[in-house]
Short mmCIF file of C-alpha atoms in Angstrom, two decimals:
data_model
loop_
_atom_site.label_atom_id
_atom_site.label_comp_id
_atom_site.label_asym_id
_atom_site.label_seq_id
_atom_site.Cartn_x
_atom_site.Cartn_y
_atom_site.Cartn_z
CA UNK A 82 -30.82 2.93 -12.59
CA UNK A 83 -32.88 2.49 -9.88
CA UNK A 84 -34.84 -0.51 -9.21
CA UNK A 85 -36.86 -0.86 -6.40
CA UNK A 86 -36.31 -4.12 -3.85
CA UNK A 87 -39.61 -3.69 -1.62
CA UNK A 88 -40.85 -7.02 -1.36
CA UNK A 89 -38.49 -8.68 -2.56
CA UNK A 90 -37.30 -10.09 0.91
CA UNK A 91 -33.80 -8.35 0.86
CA UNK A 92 -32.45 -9.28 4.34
CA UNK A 93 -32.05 -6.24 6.55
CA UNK A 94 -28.46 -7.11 7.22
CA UNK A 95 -27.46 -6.73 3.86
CA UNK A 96 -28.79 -3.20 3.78
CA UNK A 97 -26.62 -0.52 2.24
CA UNK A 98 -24.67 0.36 5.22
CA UNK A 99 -23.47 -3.02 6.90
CA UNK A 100 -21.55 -5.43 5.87
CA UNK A 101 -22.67 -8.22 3.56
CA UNK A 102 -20.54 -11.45 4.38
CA UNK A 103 -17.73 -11.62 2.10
CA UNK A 104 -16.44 -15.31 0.76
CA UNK A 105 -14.04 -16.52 -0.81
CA UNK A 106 -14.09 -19.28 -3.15
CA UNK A 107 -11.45 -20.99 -4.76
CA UNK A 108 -10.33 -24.10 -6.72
CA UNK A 109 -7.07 -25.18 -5.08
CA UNK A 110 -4.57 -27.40 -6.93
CA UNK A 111 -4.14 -28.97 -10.11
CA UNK A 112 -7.92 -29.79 -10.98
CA UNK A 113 -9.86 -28.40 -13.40
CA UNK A 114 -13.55 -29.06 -12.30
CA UNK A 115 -15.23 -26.20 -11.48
CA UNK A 116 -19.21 -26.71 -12.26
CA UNK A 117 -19.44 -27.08 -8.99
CA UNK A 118 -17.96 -24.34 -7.25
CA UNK A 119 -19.66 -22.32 -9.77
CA UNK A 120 -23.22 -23.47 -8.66
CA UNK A 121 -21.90 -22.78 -4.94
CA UNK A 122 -21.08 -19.33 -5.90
CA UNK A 123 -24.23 -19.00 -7.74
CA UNK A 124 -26.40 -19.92 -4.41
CA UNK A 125 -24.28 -17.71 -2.00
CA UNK A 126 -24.57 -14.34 -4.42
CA UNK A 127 -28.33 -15.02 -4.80
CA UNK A 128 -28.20 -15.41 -0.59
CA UNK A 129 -27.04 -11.66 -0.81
CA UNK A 130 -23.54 -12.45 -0.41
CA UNK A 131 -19.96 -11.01 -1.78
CA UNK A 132 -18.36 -13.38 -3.50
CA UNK A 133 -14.95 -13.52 -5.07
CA UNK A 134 -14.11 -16.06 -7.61
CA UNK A 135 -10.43 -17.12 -7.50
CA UNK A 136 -10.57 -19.02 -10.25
CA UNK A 137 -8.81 -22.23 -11.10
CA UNK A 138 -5.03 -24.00 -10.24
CA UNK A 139 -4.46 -21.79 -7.26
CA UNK A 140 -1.59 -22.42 -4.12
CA UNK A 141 -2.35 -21.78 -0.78
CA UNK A 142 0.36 -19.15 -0.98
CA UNK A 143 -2.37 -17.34 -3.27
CA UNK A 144 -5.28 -18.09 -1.63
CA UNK A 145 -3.98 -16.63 1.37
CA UNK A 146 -2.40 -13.34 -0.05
CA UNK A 147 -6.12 -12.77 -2.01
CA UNK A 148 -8.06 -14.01 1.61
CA UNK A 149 -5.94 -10.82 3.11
CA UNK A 150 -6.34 -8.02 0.39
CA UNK A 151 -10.06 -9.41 0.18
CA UNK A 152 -10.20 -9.32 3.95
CA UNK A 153 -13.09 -12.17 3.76
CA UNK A 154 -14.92 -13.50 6.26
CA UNK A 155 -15.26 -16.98 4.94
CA UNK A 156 -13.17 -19.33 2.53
CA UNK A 157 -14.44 -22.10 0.02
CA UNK A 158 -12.52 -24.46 -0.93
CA UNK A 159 -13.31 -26.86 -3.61
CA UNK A 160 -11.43 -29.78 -4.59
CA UNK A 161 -11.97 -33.14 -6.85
CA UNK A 162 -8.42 -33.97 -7.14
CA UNK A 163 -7.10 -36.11 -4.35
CA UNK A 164 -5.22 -33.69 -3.44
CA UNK A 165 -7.07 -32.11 -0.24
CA UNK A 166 -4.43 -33.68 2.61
CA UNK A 167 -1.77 -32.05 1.58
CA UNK A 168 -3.16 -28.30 0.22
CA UNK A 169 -6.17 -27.71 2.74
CA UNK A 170 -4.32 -28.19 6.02
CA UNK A 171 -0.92 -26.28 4.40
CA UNK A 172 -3.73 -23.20 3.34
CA UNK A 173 -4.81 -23.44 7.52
CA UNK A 174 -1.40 -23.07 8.11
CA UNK A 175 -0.44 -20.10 6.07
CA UNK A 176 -4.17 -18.13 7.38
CA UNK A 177 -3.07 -18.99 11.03
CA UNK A 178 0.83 -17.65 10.49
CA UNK A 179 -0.82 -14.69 8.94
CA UNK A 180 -3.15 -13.56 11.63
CA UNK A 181 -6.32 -14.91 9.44
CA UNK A 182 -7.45 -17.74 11.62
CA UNK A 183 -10.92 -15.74 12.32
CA UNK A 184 -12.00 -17.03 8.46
CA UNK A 185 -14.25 -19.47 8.56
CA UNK A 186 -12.91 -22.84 6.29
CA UNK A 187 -15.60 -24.90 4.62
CA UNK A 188 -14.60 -27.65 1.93
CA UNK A 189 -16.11 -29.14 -0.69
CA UNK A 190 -15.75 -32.17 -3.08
CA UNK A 191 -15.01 -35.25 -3.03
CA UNK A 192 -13.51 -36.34 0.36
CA UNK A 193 -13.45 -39.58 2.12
CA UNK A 194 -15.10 -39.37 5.17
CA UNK A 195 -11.84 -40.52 7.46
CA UNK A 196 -9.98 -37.51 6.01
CA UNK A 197 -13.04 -35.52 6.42
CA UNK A 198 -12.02 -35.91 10.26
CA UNK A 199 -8.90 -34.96 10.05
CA UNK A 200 -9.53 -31.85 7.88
CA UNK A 201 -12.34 -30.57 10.77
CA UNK A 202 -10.14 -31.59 13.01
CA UNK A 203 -7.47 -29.01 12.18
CA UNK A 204 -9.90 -26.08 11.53
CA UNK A 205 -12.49 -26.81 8.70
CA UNK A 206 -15.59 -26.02 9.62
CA UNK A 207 -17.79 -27.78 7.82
CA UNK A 208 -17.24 -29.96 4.66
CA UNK A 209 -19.99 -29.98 2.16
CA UNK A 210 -19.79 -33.50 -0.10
CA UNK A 211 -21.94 -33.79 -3.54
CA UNK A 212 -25.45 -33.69 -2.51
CA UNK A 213 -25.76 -30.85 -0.39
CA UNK A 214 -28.54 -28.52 -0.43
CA UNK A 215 -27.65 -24.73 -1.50
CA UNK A 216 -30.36 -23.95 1.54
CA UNK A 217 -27.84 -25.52 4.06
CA UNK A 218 -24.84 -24.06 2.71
CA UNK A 219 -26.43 -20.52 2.95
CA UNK A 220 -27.71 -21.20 6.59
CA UNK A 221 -24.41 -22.72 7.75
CA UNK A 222 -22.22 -19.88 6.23
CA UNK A 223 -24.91 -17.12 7.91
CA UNK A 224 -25.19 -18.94 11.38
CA UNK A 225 -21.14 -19.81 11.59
CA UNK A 226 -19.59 -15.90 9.49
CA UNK A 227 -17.89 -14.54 11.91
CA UNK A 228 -19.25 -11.17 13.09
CA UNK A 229 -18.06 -7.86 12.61
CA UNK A 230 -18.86 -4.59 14.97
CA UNK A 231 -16.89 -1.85 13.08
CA UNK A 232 -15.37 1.15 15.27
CA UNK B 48 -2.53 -16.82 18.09
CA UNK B 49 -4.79 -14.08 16.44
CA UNK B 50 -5.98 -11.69 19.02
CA UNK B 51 -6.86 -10.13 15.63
CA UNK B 52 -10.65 -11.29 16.01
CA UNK B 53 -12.57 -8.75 14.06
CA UNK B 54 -14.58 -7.36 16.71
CA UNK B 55 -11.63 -5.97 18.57
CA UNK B 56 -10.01 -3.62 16.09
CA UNK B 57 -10.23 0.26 16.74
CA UNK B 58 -9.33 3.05 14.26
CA UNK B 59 -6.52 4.54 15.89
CA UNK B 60 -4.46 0.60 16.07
CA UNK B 61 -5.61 0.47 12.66
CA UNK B 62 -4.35 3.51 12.09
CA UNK B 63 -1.03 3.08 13.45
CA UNK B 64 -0.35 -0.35 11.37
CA UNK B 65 -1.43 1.04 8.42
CA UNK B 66 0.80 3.99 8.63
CA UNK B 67 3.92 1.04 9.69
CA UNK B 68 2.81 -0.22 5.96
CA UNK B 69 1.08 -3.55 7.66
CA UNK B 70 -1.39 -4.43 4.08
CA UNK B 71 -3.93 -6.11 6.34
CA UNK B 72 -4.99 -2.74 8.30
CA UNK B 73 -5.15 -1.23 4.89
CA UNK B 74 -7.16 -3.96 3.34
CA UNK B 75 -9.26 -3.86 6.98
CA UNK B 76 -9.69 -0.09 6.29
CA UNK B 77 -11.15 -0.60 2.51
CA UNK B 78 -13.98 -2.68 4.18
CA UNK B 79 -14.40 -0.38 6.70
CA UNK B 80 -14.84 2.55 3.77
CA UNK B 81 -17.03 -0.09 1.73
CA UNK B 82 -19.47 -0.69 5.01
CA UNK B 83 -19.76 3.27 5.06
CA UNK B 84 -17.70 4.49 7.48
CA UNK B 85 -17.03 8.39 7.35
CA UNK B 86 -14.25 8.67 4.81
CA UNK B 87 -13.09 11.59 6.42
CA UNK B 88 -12.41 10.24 9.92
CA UNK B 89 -10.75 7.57 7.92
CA UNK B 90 -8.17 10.17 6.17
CA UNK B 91 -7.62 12.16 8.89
CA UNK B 92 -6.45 8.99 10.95
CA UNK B 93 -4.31 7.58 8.50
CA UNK B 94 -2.24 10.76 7.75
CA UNK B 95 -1.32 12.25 4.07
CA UNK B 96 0.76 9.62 2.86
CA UNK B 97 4.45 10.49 1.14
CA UNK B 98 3.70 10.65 -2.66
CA UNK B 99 1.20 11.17 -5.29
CA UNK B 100 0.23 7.99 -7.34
CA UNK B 101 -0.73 7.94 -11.20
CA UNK B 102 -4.71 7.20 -11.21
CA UNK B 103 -5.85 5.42 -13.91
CA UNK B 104 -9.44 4.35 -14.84
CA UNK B 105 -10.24 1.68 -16.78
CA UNK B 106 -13.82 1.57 -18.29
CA UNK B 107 -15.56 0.01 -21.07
CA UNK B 108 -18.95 -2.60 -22.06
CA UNK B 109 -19.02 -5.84 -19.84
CA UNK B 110 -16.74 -8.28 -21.47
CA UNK B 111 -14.56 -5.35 -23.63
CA UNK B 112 -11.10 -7.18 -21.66
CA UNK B 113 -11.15 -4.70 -18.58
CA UNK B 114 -9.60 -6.88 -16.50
CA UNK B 115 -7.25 -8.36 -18.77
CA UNK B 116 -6.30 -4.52 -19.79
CA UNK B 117 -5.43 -4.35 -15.87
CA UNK B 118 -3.63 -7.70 -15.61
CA UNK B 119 -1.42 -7.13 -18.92
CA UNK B 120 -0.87 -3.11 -17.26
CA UNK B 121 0.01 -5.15 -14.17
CA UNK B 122 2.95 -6.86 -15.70
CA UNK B 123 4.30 -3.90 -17.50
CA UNK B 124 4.39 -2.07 -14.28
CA UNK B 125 5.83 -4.80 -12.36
CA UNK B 126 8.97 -5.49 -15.33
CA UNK B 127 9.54 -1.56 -14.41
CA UNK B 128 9.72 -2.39 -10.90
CA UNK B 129 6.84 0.18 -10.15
CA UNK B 130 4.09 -1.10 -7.77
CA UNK B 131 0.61 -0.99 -8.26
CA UNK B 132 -2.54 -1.55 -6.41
CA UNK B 133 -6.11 -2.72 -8.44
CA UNK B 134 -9.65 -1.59 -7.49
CA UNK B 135 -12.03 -3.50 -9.32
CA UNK B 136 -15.42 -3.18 -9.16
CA UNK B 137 -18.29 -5.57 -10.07
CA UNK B 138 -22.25 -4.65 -9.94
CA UNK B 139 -24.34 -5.82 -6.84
CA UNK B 140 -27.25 -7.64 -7.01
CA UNK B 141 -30.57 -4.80 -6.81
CA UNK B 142 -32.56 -8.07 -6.07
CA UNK B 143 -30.40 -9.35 -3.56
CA UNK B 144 -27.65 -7.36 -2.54
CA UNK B 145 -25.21 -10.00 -3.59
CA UNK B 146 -22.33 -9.88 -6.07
CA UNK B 147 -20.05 -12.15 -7.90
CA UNK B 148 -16.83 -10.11 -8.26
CA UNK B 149 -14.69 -12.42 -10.73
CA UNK B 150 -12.19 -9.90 -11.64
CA UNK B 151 -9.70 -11.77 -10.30
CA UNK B 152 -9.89 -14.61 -12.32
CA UNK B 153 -7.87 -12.69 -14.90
CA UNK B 154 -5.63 -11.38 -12.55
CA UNK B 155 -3.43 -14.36 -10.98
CA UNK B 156 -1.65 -13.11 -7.51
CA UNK B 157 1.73 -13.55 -7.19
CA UNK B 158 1.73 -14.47 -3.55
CA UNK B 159 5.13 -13.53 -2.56
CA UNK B 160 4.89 -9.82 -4.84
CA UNK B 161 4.07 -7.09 -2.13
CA UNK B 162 4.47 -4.50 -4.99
CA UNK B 163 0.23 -5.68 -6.14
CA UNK B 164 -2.60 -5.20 -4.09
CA UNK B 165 -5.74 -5.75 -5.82
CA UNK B 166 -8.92 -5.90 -4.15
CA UNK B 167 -12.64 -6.35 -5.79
CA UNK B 168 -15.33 -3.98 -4.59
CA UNK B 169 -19.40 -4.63 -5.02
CA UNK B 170 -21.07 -1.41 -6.07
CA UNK B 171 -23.85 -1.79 -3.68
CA UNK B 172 -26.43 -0.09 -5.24
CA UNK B 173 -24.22 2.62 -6.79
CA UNK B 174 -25.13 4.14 -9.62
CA UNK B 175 -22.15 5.61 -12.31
CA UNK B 176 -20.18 2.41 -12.55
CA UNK B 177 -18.05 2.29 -9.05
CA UNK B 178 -18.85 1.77 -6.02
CA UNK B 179 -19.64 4.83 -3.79
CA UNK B 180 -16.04 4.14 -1.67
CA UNK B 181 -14.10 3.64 -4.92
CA UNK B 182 -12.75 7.18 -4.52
CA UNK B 183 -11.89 7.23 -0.85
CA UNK B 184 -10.61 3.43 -1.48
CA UNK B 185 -8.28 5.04 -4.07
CA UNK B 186 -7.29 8.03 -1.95
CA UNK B 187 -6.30 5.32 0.32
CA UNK B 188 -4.07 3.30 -1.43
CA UNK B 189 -2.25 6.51 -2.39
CA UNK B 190 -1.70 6.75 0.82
CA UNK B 191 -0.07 3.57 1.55
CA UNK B 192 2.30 4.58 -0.81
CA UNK B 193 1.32 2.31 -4.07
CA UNK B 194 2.91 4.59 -6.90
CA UNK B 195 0.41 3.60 -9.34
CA UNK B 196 -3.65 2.54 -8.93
CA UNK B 197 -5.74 0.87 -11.52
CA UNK B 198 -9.83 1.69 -11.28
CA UNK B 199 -11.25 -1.02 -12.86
CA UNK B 200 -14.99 0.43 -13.19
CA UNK B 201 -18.40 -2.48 -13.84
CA UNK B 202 -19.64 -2.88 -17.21
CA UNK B 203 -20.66 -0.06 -18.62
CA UNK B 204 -23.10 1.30 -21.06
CA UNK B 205 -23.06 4.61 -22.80
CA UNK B 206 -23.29 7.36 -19.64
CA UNK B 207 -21.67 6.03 -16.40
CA UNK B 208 -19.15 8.58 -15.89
CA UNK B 209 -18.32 8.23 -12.27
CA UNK B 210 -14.63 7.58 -12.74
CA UNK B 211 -14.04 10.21 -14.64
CA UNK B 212 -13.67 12.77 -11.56
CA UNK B 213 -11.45 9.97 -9.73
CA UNK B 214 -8.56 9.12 -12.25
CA UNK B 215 -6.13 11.19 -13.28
CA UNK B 216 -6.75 9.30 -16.74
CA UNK B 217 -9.21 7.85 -17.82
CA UNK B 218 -9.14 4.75 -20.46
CA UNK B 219 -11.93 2.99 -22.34
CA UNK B 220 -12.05 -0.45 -23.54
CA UNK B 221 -14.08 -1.08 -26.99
CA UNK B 222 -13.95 -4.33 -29.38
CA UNK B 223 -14.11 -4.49 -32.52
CA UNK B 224 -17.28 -4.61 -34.18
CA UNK B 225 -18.87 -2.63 -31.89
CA UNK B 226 -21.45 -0.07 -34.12
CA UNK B 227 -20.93 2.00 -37.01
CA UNK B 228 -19.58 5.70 -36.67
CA UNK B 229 -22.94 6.98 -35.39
CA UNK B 230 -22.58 5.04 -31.86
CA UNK B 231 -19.29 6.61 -31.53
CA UNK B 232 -20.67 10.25 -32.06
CA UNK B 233 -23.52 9.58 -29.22
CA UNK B 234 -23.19 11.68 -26.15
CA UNK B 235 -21.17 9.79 -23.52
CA UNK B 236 -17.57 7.90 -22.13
CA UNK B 237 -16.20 8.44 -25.63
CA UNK B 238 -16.04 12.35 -24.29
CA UNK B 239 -14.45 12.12 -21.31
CA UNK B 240 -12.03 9.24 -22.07
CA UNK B 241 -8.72 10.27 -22.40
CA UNK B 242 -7.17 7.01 -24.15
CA UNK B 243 -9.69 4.91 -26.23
CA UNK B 244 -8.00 1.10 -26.49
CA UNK B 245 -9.44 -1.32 -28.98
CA UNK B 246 -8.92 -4.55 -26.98
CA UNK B 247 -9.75 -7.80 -28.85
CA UNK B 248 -7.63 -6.59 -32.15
CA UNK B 249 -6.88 -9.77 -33.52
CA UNK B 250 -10.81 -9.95 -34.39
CA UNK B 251 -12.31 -9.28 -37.58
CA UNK B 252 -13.48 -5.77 -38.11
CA UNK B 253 -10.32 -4.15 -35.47
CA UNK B 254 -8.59 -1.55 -38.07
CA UNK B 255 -12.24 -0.30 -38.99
CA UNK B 256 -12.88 0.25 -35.29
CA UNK B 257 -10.21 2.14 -35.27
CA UNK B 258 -10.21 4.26 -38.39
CA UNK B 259 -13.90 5.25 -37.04
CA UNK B 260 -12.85 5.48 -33.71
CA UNK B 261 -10.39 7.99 -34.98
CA UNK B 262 -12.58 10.37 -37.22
CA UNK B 263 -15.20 10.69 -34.69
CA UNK B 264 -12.56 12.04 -32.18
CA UNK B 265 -10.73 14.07 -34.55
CA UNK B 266 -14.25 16.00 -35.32
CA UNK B 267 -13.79 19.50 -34.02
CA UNK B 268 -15.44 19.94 -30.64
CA UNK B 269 -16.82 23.06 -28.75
CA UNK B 270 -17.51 21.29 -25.14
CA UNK B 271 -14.10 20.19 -23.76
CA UNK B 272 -15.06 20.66 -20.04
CA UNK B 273 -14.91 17.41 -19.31
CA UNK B 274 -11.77 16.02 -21.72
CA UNK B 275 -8.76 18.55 -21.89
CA UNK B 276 -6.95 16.69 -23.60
CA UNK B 277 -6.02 17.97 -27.31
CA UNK B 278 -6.10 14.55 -28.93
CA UNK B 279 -7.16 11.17 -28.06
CA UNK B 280 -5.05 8.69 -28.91
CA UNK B 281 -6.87 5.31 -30.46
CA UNK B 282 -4.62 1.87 -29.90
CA UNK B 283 -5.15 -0.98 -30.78
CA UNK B 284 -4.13 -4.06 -27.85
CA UNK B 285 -4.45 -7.71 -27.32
CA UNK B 286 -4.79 -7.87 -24.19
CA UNK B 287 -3.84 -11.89 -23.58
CA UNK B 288 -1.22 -11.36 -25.22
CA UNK B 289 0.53 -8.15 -24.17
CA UNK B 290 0.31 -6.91 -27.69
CA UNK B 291 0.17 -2.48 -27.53
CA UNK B 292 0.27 -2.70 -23.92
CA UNK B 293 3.49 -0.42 -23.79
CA UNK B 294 2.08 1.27 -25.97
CA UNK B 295 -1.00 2.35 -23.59
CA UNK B 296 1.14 3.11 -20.44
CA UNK B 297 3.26 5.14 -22.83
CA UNK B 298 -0.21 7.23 -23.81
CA UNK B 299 -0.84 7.08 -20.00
CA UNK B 300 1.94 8.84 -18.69
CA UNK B 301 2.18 11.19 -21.75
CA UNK B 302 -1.40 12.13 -20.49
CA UNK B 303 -0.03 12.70 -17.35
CA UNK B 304 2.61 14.98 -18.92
CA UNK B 305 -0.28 17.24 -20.11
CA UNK B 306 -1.85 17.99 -16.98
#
């Protein structure tokens, strides 16, 4: 099949031979609520980005063994369950032990602003609360990717 | 700690990691094949690798269990202590470029099992049903040393055929239901598969799939260029449940046996 993408404003640096960004998104913990994740993955695919769907219930242990066979460029965590203290900053852990800490973090959910600070103050980049615009997710994750000049 | 920054990795370090067995230079390499990098080069740095994996295909209509074929195949390799590595593939965008590759879902990673790999590939514009560095992604894992790779191909229709020349069998996925005994005489996958699984057999309708399934294949047949095998065995699985899963690896190596 063949369909033809003139005009359709495909950005030139997802053309065929570079690399689109590649994310990773993923529900970590015990929490089952996962409309929103799936509206974030919606917005980055239609923003000509990879993205691979962990699924629900995951560890960090898991996250971080799919981040490396998916060798991502950026991570997505979502959580609702409270439970962000103890799983986010153990998942930073983990990446940096395992040579991964070029990944960009973002975080999303619901989380109170004073643990928001201690969250970006240990690596997450950015963390995107209910409300947010899929516009400045896709500019955040395009400005902040980390960039890739292959050999 | 990570003077690993992207930017800074050359082929030949690459190389030499991947040949130590390090899973991130091989998983660096993939993308490296996926951003179309010379495959060649690629081969040629990494060396021939020690042993010759089993190559198995797994195609079928979006939604036929693929993935949950691969997951359930997963276990039953892993209970036999044999490791295996997962390419699954997912469609890109043609409006976009983008993909959703949600393969995984179905396959839950043990973290701390170094005998899987799996990795998700977009098919960037490919037509066929893989992406165009499926086969060199394949070739690679062999040479890591995985003793067993699953080729998961995209949904597919009626005439995408590209795994065919990359497996060394090829399985399709149907479910029940699916058409009456005409669809199943169309030109197309049901040709060139090797192993036809009826996934989804606790549904209504499963032992008629079958029975049809089976007297369209046993129709005598002038053209066997592209399947050499002598019969094509029709099984019945349920995938979520491990039920005939055995029973497909068995037809798997057996089809091995035959080449």
């Amino acid at each position: 099949m063949q369909v033809s993408t003139a005009g359709l404003g495909r950005p030139e640096s997802n053309a065929m031979s570079s690399h689109p960004i590649r994310v990773l998104l993923t529900k970590l913990g015990l929490d089952g609520h996962d409309r929103g994740i799936k509206v974030v993955a919606t917005a980055l695919r239609d923003a000509g980005m990879e993205v691979i769907y962990t699924g629900l219930w995951q560890t960090p242990e898991q996250v971080a063994a799919a981040a490396a066979d998916e060798d991502v460029d950026v991570i997505g965590v979502s959580i609702l369950s409270g439970a962000h203290l103890t799983l986010i900053p153990r998942l930073l852990r983990l990446l940096e032990e395992q040579g991964m800490s070029h990944i960009l973090i973002l975080a999303g959910g619901i989380i109170p602003e004073e643990d928001a600070a201690m969250l970006l103050g240990q690596g997450v980049a950015r963390i995107f609360g209910p409300g947010t615009s899929a516009d400045e997710l896709v500019e955040f994750v395009r400005q902040r990717a980390p960039e890739r000049s292959n050999p | 700690v990570s003077e690993r920054t992207p930017a800074s990795i050359s082929t030949p370090s690459l190389a030499e990691n991947f040949r130590r067995g390090d899973r991130r230079a091989l998983s660096r390499m993939i993308s490296l094949l996926q951003d179309g990098s010379d495959p060649s080069a690629i081969m040629q740095a990494v060396g021939p690798g020690g042993c010759r994996a089993l190559k198995v295909g797994i195609t079928g209509s979006a939604g036929a269990g693929k993935s949950t074929l691969a997951s359930a195949l997963i276990r039953h390799l892993r209970q036999a202590q044999q490791s295996v590595a997962v390419v699954a593939c997912d469609p890109s965008s043609a409006l976009t470029g983008g993909a959703l590759l949600g393969d995984r879902i179905r396959m839950p990673q043990d973290a701390a099992d170094a005998g899987v790999f799996i990795r998700s590939l977009a098919t960037r514009g490919a037509a066929g049903g893989l992406a165009d560095s499926a086969g060199p992604v394949v070739s690679l894992l062999e040479r890591f040393g995985f003793g067993n790779i699953l080729l998961e191909t995209i949904g597919v229709g009626q005439d995408q055929l590209a795994a065919r020349s990359v497996v060394d069998v090829l399985v399709l996925a149907v479910t029940p239901a699916g058409g009456d005994r005409i669809q199943w005489q169309k030109a197309g996958l049901l040709e060139v598969a090797d192993i036809v699984v009826v996934n989804k057999a606790d549904l209504p309708g499963a032992n008629e799939t079958v029975a049809s399934l089976r007297a369209v294949l046993g129709l005598p047949r002038t053209a066997r260029r592209f399947a050499p095998r002598s019969r094509v065995p029709v099984l019945a699985t349920i995938a979520t449940t491990g039920q005939g899963i055995s029973e497909v690896w068995q037809a798997v190596e057996s089809c091995r046996g035959q080449e």
